[in-house]
Tab-separated table of C-alpha atoms in Angstrom:
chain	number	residue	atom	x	y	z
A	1	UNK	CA	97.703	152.517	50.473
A	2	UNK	CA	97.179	148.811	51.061
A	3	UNK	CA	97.556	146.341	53.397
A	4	UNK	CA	98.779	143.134	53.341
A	5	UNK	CA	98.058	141.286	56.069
A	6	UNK	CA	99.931	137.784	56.434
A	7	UNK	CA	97.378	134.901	58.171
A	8	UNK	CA	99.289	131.954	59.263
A	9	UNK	CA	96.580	128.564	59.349
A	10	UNK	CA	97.356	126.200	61.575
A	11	UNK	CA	98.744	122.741	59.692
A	12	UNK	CA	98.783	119.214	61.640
A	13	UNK	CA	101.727	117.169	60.323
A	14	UNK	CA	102.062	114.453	61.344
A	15	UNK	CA	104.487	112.197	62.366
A	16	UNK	CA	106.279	110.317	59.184
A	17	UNK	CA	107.567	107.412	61.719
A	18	UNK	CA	103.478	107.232	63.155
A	19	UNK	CA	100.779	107.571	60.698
A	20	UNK	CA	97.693	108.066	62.520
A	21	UNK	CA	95.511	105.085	61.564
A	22	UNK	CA	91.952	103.587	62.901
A	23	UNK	CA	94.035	101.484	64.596
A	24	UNK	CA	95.742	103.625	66.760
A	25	UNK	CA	92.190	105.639	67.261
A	26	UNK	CA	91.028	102.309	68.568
A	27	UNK	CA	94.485	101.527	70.654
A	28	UNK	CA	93.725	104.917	72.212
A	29	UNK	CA	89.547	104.537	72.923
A	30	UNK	CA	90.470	101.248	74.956
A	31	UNK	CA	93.143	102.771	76.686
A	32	UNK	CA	90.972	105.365	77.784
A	33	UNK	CA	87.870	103.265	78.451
A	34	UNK	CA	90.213	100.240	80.132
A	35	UNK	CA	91.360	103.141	82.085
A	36	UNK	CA	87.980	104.416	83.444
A	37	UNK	CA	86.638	100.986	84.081
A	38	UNK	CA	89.267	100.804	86.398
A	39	UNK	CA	88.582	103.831	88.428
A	40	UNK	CA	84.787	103.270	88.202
A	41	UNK	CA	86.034	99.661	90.012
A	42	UNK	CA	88.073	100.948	92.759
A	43	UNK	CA	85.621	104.131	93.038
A	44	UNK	CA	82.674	101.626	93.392
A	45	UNK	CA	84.458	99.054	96.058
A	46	UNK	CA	85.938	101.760	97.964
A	47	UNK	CA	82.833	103.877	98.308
A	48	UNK	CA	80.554	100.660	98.916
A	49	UNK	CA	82.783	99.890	101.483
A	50	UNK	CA	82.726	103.542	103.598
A	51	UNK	CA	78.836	102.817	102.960
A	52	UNK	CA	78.672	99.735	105.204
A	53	UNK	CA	77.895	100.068	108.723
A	54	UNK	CA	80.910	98.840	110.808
A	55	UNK	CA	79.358	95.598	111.719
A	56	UNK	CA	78.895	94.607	108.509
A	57	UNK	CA	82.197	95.453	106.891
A	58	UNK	CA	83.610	92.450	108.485
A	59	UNK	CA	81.433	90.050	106.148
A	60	UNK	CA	81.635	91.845	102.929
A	61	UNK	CA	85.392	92.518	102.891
A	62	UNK	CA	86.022	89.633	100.358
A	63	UNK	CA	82.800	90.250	97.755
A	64	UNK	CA	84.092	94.004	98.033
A	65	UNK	CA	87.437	93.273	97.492
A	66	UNK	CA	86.934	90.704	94.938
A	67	UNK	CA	84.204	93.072	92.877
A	68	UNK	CA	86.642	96.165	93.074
A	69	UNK	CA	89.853	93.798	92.020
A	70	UNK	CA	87.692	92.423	88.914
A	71	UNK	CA	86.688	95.612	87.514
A	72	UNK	CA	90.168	96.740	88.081
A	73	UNK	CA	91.937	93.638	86.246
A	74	UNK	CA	89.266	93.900	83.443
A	75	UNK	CA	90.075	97.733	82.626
A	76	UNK	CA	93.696	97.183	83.532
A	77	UNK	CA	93.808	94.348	80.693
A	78	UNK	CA	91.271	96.596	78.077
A	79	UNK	CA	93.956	99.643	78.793
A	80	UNK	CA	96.829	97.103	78.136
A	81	UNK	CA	95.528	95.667	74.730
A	82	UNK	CA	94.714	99.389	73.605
A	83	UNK	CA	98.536	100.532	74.065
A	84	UNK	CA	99.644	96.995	72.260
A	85	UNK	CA	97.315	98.388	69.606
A	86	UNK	CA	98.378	101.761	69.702
């Protein structure tokens, strides 16, 4: 007696209304990399500033604050341009 045996593969289709295309690869690597320069921003300014000794927080509050808020408008803005590409 033999058997059959029925193996299912799996099959990607893909959206008819959203071809994947380089350009949505590369709408989706700079959301993703907008993203984590972002949290490697905040990470850095926040963890710089727990570092300080309290009598020097006082001074560096604004090149903290400005460092942290640049790295996170530069990833926000690289996250932003990769979903208008995507």
């Amino acid at each position: 007696m033999v058997e059959e045996r029925v193996i299912l593969a799996a099959v990607s289709t893909p959206d008819p209304d959203h071809p994947s295309t380089w350009s949505g690869f590369f709408g989706v690597l700079a959301l993703v990399i907008g993203c984590a320069i972002a949290l490697i921003g905040l990470y850095a300014a926040i963890s710089t500033w727990r570092g300080l000794a309290l009598a020097r927080r006082r001074g560096q509050t604004l090149p903290v604050t400005l460092t942290g808020g640049i790295f996170v408008v530069i990833g926000l803005a690289v996250a932003a341009f990769g979903v208008w590409i995507f």
